[in-house]
mmCIF file as gemmi writes it, N, C-alpha and C atoms, coordinates in Angstrom:
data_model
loop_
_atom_site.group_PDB
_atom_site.id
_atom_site.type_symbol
_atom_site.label_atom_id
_atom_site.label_alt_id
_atom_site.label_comp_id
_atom_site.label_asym_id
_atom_site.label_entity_id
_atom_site.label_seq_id
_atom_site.pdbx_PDB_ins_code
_atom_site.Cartn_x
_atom_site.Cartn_y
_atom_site.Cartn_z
_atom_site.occupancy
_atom_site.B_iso_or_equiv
_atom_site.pdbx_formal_charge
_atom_site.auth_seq_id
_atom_site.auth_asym_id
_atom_site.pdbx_PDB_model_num
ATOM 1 N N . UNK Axp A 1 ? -0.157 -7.698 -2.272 1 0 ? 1 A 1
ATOM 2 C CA . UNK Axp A 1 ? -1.443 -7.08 -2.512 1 0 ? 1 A 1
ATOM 3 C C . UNK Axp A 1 ? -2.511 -7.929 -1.823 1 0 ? 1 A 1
ATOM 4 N N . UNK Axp A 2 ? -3.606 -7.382 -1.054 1 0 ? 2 A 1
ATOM 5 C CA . UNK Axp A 2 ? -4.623 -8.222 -0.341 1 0 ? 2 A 1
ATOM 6 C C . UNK Axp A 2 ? -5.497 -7.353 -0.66 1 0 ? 2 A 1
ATOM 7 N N . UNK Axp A 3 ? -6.866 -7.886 -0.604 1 0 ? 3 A 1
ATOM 8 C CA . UNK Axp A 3 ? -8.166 -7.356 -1.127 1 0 ? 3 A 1
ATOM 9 C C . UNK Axp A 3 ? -9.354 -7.784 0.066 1 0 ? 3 A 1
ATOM 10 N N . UNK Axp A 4 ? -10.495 -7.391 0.035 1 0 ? 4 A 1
ATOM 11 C CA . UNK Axp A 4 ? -11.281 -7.542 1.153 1 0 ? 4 A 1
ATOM 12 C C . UNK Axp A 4 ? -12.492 -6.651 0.642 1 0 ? 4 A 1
ATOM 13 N N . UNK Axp A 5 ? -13.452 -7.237 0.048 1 0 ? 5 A 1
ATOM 14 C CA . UNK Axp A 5 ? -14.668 -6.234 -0.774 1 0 ? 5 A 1
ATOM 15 C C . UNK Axp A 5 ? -14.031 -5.378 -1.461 1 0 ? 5 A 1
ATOM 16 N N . UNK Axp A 6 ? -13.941 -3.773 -1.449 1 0 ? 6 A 1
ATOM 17 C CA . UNK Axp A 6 ? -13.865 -3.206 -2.045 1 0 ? 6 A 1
ATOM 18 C C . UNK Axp A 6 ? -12.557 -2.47 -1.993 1 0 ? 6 A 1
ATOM 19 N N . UNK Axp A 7 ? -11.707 -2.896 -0.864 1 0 ? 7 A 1
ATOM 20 C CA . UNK Axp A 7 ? -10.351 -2.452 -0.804 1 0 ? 7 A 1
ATOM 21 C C . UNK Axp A 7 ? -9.111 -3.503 -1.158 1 0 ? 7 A 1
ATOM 22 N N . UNK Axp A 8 ? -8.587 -2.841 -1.516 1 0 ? 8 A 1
ATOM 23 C CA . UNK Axp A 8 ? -7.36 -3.666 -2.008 1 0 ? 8 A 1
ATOM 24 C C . UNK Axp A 8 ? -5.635 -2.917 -1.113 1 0 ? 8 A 1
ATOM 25 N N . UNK Axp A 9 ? -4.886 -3.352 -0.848 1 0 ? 9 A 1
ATOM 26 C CA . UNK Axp A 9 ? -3.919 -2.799 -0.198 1 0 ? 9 A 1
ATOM 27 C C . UNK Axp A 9 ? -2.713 -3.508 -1.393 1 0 ? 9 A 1
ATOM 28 N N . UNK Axp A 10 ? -1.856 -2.436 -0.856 1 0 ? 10 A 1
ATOM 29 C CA . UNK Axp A 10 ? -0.538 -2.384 -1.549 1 0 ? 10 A 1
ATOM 30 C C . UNK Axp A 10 ? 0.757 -2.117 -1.089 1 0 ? 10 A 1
ATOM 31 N N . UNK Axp A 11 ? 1.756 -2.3 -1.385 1 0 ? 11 A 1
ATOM 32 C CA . UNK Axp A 11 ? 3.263 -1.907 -0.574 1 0 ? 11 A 1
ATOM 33 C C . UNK Axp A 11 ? 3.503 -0.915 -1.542 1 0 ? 11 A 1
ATOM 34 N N . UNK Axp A 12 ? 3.657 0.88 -1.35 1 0 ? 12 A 1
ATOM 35 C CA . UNK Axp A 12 ? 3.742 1.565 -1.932 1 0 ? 12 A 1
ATOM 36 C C . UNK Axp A 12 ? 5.26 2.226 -1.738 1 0 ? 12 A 1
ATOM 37 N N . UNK Axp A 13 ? 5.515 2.941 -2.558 1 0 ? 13 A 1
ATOM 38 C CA . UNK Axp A 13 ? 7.364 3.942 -2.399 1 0 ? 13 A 1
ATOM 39 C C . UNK Axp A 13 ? 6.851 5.222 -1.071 1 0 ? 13 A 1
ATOM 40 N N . UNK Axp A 14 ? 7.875 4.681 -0.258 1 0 ? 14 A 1
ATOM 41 C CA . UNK Axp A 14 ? 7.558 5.765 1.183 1 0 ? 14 A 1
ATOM 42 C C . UNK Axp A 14 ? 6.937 7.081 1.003 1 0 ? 14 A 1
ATOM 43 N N . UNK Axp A 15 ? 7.925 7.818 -0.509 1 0 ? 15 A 1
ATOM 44 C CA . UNK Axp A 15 ? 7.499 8.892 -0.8 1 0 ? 15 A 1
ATOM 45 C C . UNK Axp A 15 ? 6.482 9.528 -1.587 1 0 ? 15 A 1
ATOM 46 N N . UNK Axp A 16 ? 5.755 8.297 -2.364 1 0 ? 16 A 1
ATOM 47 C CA . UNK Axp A 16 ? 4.148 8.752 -2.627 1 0 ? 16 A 1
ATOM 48 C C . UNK Axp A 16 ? 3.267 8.847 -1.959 1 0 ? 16 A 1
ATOM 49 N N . UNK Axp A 17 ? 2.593 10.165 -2.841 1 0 ? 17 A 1
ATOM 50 C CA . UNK Axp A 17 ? 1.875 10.859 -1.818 1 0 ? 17 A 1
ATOM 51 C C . UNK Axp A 17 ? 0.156 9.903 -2.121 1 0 ? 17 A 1
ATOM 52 N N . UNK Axp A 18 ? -1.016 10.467 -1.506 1 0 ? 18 A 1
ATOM 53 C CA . UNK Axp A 18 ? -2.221 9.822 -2.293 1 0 ? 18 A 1
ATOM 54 C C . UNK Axp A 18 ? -2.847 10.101 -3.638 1 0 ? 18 A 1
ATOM 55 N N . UNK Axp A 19 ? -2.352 11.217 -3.913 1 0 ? 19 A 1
ATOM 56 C CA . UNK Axp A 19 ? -2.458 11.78 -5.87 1 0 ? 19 A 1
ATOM 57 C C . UNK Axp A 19 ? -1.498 10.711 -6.197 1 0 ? 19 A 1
ATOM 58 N N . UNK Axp A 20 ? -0.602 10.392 -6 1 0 ? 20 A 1
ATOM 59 C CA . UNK Axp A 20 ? 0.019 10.041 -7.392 1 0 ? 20 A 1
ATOM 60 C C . UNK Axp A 20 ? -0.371 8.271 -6.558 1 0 ? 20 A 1
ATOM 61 N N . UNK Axp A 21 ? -0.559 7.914 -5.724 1 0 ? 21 A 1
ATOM 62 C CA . UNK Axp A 21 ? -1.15 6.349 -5.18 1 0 ? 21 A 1
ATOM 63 C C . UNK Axp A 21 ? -2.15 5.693 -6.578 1 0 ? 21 A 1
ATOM 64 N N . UNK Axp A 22 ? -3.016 7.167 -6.648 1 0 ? 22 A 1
ATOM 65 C CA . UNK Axp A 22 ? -4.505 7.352 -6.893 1 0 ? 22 A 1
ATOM 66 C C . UNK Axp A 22 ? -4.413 7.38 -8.764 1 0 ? 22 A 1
ATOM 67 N N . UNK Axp A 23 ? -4.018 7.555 -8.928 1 0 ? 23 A 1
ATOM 68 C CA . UNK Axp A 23 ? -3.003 7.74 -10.708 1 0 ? 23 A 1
ATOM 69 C C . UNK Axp A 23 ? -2.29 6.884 -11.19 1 0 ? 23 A 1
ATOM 70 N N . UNK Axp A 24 ? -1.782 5.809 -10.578 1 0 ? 24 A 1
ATOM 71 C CA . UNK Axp A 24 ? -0.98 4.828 -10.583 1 0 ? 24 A 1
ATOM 72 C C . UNK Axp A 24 ? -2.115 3.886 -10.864 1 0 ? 24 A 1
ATOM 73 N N . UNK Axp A 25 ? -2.798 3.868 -9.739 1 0 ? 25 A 1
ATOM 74 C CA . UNK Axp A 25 ? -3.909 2.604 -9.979 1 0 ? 25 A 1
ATOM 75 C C . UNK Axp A 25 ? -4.775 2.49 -11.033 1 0 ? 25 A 1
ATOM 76 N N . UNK Axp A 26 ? -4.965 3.68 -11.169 1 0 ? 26 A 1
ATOM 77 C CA . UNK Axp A 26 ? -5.842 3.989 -12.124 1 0 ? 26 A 1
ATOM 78 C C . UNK Axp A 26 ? -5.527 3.266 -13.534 1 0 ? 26 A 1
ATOM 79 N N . UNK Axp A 27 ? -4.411 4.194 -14.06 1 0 ? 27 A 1
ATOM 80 C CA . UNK Axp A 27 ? -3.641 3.891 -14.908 1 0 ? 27 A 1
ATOM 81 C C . UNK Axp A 27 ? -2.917 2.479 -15.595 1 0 ? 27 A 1
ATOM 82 N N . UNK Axp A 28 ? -2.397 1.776 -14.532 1 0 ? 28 A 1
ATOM 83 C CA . UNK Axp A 28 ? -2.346 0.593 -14.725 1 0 ? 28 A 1
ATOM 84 C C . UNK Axp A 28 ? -3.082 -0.592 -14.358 1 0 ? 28 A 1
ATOM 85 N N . UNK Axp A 29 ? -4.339 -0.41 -13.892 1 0 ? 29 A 1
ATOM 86 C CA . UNK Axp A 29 ? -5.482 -1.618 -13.855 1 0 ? 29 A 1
ATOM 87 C C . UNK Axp A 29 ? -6.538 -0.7 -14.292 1 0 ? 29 A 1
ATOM 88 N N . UNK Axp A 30 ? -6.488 0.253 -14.388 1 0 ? 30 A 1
ATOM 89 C CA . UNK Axp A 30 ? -7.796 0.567 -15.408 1 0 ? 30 A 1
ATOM 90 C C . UNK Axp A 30 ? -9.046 0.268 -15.105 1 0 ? 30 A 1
ATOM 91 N N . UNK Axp A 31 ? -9.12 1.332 -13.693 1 0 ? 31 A 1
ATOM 92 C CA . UNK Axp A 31 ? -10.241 0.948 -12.318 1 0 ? 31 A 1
ATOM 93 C C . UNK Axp A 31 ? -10.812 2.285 -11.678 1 0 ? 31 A 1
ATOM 94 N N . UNK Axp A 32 ? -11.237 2.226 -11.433 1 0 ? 32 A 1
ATOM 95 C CA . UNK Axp A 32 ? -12.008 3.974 -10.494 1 0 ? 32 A 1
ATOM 96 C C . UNK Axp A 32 ? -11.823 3.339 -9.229 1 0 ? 32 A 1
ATOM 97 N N . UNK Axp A 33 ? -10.827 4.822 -8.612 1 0 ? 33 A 1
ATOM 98 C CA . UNK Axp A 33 ? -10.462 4.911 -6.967 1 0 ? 33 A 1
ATOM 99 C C . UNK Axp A 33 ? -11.38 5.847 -6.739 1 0 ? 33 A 1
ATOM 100 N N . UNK Axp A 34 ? -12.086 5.584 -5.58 1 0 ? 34 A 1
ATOM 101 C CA . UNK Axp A 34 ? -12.687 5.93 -4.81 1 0 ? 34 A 1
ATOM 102 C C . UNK Axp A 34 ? -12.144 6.561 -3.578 1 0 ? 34 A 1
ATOM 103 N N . UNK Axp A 35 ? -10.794 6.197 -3.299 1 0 ? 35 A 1
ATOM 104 C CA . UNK Axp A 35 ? -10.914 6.631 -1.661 1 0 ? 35 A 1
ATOM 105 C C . UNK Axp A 35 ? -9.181 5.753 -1.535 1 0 ? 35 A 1
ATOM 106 N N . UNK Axp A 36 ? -8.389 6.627 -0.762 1 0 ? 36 A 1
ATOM 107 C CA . UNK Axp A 36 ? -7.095 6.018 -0.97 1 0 ? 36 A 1
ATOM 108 C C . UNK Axp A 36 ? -6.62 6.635 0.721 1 0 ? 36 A 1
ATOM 109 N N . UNK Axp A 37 ? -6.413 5.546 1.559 1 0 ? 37 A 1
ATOM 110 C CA . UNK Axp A 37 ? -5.804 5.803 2.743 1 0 ? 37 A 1
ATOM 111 C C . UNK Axp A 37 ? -4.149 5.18 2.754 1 0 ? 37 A 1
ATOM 112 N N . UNK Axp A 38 ? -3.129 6.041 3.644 1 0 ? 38 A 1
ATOM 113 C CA . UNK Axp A 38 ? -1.836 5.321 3.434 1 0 ? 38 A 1
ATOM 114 C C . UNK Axp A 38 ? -1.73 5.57 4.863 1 0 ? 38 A 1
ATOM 115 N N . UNK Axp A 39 ? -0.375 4.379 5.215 1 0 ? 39 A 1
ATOM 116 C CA . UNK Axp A 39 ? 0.17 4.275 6.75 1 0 ? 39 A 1
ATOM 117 C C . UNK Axp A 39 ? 1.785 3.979 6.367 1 0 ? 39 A 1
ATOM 118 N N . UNK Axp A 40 ? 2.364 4.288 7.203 1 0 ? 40 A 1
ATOM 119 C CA . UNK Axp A 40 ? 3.665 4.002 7.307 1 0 ? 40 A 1
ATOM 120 C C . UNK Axp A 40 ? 3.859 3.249 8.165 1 0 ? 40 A 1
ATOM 121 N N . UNK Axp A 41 ? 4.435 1.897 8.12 1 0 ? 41 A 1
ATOM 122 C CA . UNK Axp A 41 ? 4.201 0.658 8.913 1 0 ? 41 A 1
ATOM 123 C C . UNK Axp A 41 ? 5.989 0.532 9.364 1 0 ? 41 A 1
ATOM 124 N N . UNK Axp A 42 ? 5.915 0.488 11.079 1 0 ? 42 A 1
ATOM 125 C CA . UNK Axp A 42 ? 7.195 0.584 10.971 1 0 ? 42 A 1
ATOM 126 C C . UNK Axp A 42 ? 8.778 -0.304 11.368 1 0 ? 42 A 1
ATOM 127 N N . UNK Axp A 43 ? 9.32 -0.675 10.953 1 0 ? 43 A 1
ATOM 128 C CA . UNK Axp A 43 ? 10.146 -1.819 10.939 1 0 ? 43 A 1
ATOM 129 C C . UNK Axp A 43 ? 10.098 -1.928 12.721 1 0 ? 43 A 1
ATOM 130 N N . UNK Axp A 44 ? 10.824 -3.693 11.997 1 0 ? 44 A 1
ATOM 131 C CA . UNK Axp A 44 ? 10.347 -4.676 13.135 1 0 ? 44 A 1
ATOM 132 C C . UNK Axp A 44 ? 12.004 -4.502 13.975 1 0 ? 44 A 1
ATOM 133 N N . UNK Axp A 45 ? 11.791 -5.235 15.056 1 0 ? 45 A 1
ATOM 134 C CA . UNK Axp A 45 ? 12.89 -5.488 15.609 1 0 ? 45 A 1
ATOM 135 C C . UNK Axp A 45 ? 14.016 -7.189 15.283 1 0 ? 45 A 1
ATOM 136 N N . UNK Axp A 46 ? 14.995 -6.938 14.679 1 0 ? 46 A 1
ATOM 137 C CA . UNK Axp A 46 ? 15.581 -8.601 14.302 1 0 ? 46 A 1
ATOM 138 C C . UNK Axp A 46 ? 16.634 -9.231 14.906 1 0 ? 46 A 1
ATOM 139 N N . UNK Axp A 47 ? 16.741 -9.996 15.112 1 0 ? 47 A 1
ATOM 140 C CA . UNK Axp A 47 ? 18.374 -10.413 15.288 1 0 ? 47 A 1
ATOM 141 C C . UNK Axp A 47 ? 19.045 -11.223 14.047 1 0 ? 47 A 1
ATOM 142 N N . UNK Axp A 48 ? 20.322 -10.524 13.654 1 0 ? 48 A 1
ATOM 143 C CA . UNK Axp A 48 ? 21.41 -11.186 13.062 1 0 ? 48 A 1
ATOM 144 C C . UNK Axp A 48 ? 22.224 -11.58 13.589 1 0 ? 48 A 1
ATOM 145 N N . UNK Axp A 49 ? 22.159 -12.937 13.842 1 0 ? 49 A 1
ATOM 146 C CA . UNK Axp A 49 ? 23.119 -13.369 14.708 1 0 ? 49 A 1
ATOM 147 C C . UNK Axp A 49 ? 23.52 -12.783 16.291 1 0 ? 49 A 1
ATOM 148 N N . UNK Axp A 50 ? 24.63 -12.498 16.182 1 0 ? 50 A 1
ATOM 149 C CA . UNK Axp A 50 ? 24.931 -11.709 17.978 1 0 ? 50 A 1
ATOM 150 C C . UNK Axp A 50 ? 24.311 -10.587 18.316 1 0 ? 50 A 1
ATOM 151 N N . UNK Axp A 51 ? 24.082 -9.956 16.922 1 0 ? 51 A 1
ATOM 152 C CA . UNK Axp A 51 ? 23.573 -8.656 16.974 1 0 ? 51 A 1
ATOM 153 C C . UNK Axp A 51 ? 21.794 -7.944 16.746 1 0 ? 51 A 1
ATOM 154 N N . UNK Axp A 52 ? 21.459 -7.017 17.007 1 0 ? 52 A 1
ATOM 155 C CA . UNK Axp A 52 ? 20.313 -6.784 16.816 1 0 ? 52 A 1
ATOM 156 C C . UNK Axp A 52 ? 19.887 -5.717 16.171 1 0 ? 52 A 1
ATOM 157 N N . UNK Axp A 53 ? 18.995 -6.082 14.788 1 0 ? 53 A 1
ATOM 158 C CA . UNK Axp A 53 ? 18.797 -4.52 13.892 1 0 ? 53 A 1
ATOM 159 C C . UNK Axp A 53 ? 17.715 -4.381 13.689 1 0 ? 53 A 1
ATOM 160 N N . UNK Axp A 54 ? 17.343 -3.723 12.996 1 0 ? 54 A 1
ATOM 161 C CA . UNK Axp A 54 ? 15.846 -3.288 12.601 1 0 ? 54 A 1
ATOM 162 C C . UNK Axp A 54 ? 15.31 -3.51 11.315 1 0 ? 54 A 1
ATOM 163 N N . UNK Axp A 55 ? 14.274 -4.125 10.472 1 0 ? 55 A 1
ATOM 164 C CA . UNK Axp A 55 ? 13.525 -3.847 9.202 1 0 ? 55 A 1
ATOM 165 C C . UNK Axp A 55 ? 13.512 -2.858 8.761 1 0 ? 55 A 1
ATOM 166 N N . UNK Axp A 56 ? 13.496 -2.243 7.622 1 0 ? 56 A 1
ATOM 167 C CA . UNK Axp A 56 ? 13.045 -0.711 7.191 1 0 ? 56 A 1
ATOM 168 C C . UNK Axp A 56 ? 11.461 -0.811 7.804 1 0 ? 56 A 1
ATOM 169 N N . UNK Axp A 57 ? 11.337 0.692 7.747 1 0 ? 57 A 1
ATOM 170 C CA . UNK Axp A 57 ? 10.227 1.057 6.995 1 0 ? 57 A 1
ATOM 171 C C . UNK Axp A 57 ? 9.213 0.705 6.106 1 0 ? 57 A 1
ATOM 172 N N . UNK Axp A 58 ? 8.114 1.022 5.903 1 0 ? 58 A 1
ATOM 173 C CA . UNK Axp A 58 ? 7.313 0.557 4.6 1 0 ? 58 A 1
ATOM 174 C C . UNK Axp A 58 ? 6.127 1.257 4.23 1 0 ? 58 A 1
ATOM 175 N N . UNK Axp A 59 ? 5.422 2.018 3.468 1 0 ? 59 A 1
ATOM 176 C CA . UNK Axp A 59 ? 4.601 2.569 3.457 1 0 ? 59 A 1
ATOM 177 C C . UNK Axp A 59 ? 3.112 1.791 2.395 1 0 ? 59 A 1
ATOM 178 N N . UNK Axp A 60 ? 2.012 1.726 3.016 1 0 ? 60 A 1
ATOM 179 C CA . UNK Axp A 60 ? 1.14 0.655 2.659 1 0 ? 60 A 1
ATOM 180 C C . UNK Axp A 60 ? 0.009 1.677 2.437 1 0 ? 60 A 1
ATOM 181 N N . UNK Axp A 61 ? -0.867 1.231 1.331 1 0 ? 61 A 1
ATOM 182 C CA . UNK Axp A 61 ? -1.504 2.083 0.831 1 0 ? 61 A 1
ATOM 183 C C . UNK Axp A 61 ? -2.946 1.228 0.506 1 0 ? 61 A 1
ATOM 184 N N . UNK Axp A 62 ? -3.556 1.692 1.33 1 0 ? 62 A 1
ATOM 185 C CA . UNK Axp A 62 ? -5.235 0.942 1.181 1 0 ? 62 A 1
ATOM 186 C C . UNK Axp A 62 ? -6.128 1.701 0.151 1 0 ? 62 A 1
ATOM 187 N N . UNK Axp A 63 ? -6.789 1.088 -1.311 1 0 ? 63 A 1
ATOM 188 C CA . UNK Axp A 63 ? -7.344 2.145 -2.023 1 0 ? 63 A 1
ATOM 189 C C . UNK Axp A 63 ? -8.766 1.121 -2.32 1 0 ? 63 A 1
ATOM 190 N N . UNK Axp A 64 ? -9.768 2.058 -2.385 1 0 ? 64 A 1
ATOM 191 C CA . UNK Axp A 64 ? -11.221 1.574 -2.026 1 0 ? 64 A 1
ATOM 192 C C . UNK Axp A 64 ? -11.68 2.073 -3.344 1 0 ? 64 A 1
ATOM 193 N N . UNK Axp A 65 ? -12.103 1.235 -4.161 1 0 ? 65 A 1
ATOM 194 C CA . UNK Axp A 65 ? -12.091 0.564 -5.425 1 0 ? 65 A 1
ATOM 195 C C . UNK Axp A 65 ? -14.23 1.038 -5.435 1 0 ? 65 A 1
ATOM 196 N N . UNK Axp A 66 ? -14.18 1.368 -7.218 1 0 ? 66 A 1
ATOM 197 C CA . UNK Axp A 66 ? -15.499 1.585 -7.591 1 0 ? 66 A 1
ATOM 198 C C . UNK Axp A 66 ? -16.01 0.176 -7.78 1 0 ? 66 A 1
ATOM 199 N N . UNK Axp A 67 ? -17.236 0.042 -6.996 1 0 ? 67 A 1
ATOM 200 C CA . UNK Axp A 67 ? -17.825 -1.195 -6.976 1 0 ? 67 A 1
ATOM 201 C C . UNK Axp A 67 ? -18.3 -2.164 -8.356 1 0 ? 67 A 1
ATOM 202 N N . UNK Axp A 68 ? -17.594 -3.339 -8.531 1 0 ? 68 A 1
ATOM 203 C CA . UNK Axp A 68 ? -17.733 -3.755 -9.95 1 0 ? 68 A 1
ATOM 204 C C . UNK Axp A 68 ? -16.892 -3.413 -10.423 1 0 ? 68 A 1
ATOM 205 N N . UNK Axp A 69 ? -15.434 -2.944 -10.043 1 0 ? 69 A 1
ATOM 206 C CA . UNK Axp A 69 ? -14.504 -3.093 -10.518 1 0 ? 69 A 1
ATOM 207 C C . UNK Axp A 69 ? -13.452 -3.475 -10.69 1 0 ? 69 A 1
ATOM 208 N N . UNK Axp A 70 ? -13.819 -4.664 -9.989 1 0 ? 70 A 1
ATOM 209 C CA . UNK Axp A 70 ? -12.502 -5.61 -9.363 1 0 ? 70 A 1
ATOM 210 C C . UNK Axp A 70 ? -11.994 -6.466 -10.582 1 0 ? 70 A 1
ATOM 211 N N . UNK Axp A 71 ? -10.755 -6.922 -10.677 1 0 ? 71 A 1
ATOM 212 C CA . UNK Axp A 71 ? -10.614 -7.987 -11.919 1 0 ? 71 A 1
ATOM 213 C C . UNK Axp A 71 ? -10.074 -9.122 -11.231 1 0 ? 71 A 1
């Protein structure tokens, strides 16, 4: 989780959408979303040993927080 004024980012489940991002936060920090952008960030390139694979996926979810409501 990283924060920056009024946004805060998150590592979210690939398959949430921004309703339920937006409901989540809410719910468990007990905060007013304002504004919820998501990206799908996409795996890296690695080597294991001889061979070469990939990171997953990850879907990251930036949500822009009612001012004064940070904890």
């Amino acid at each position: 989780m990283l924060s920056e004024g009024n946004w805060v980012t998150f590592r979210v489940h690939p398959d949430a959408n921004k309703i339920e991002v937006r409901e989540a936060i809410q719910k468990i920090f007990s905060v007013s979303v304002l504004q919820v952008n998501t990206q799908i960030v996409r795996g890296k390139r690695r080597r294991f040993g001889k061979t070469m694979g990939q990171s997953k996926a990850w879907k990251k979810a930036m949500v822009r927080l009612k001012e004064g409501d940070k904890n």
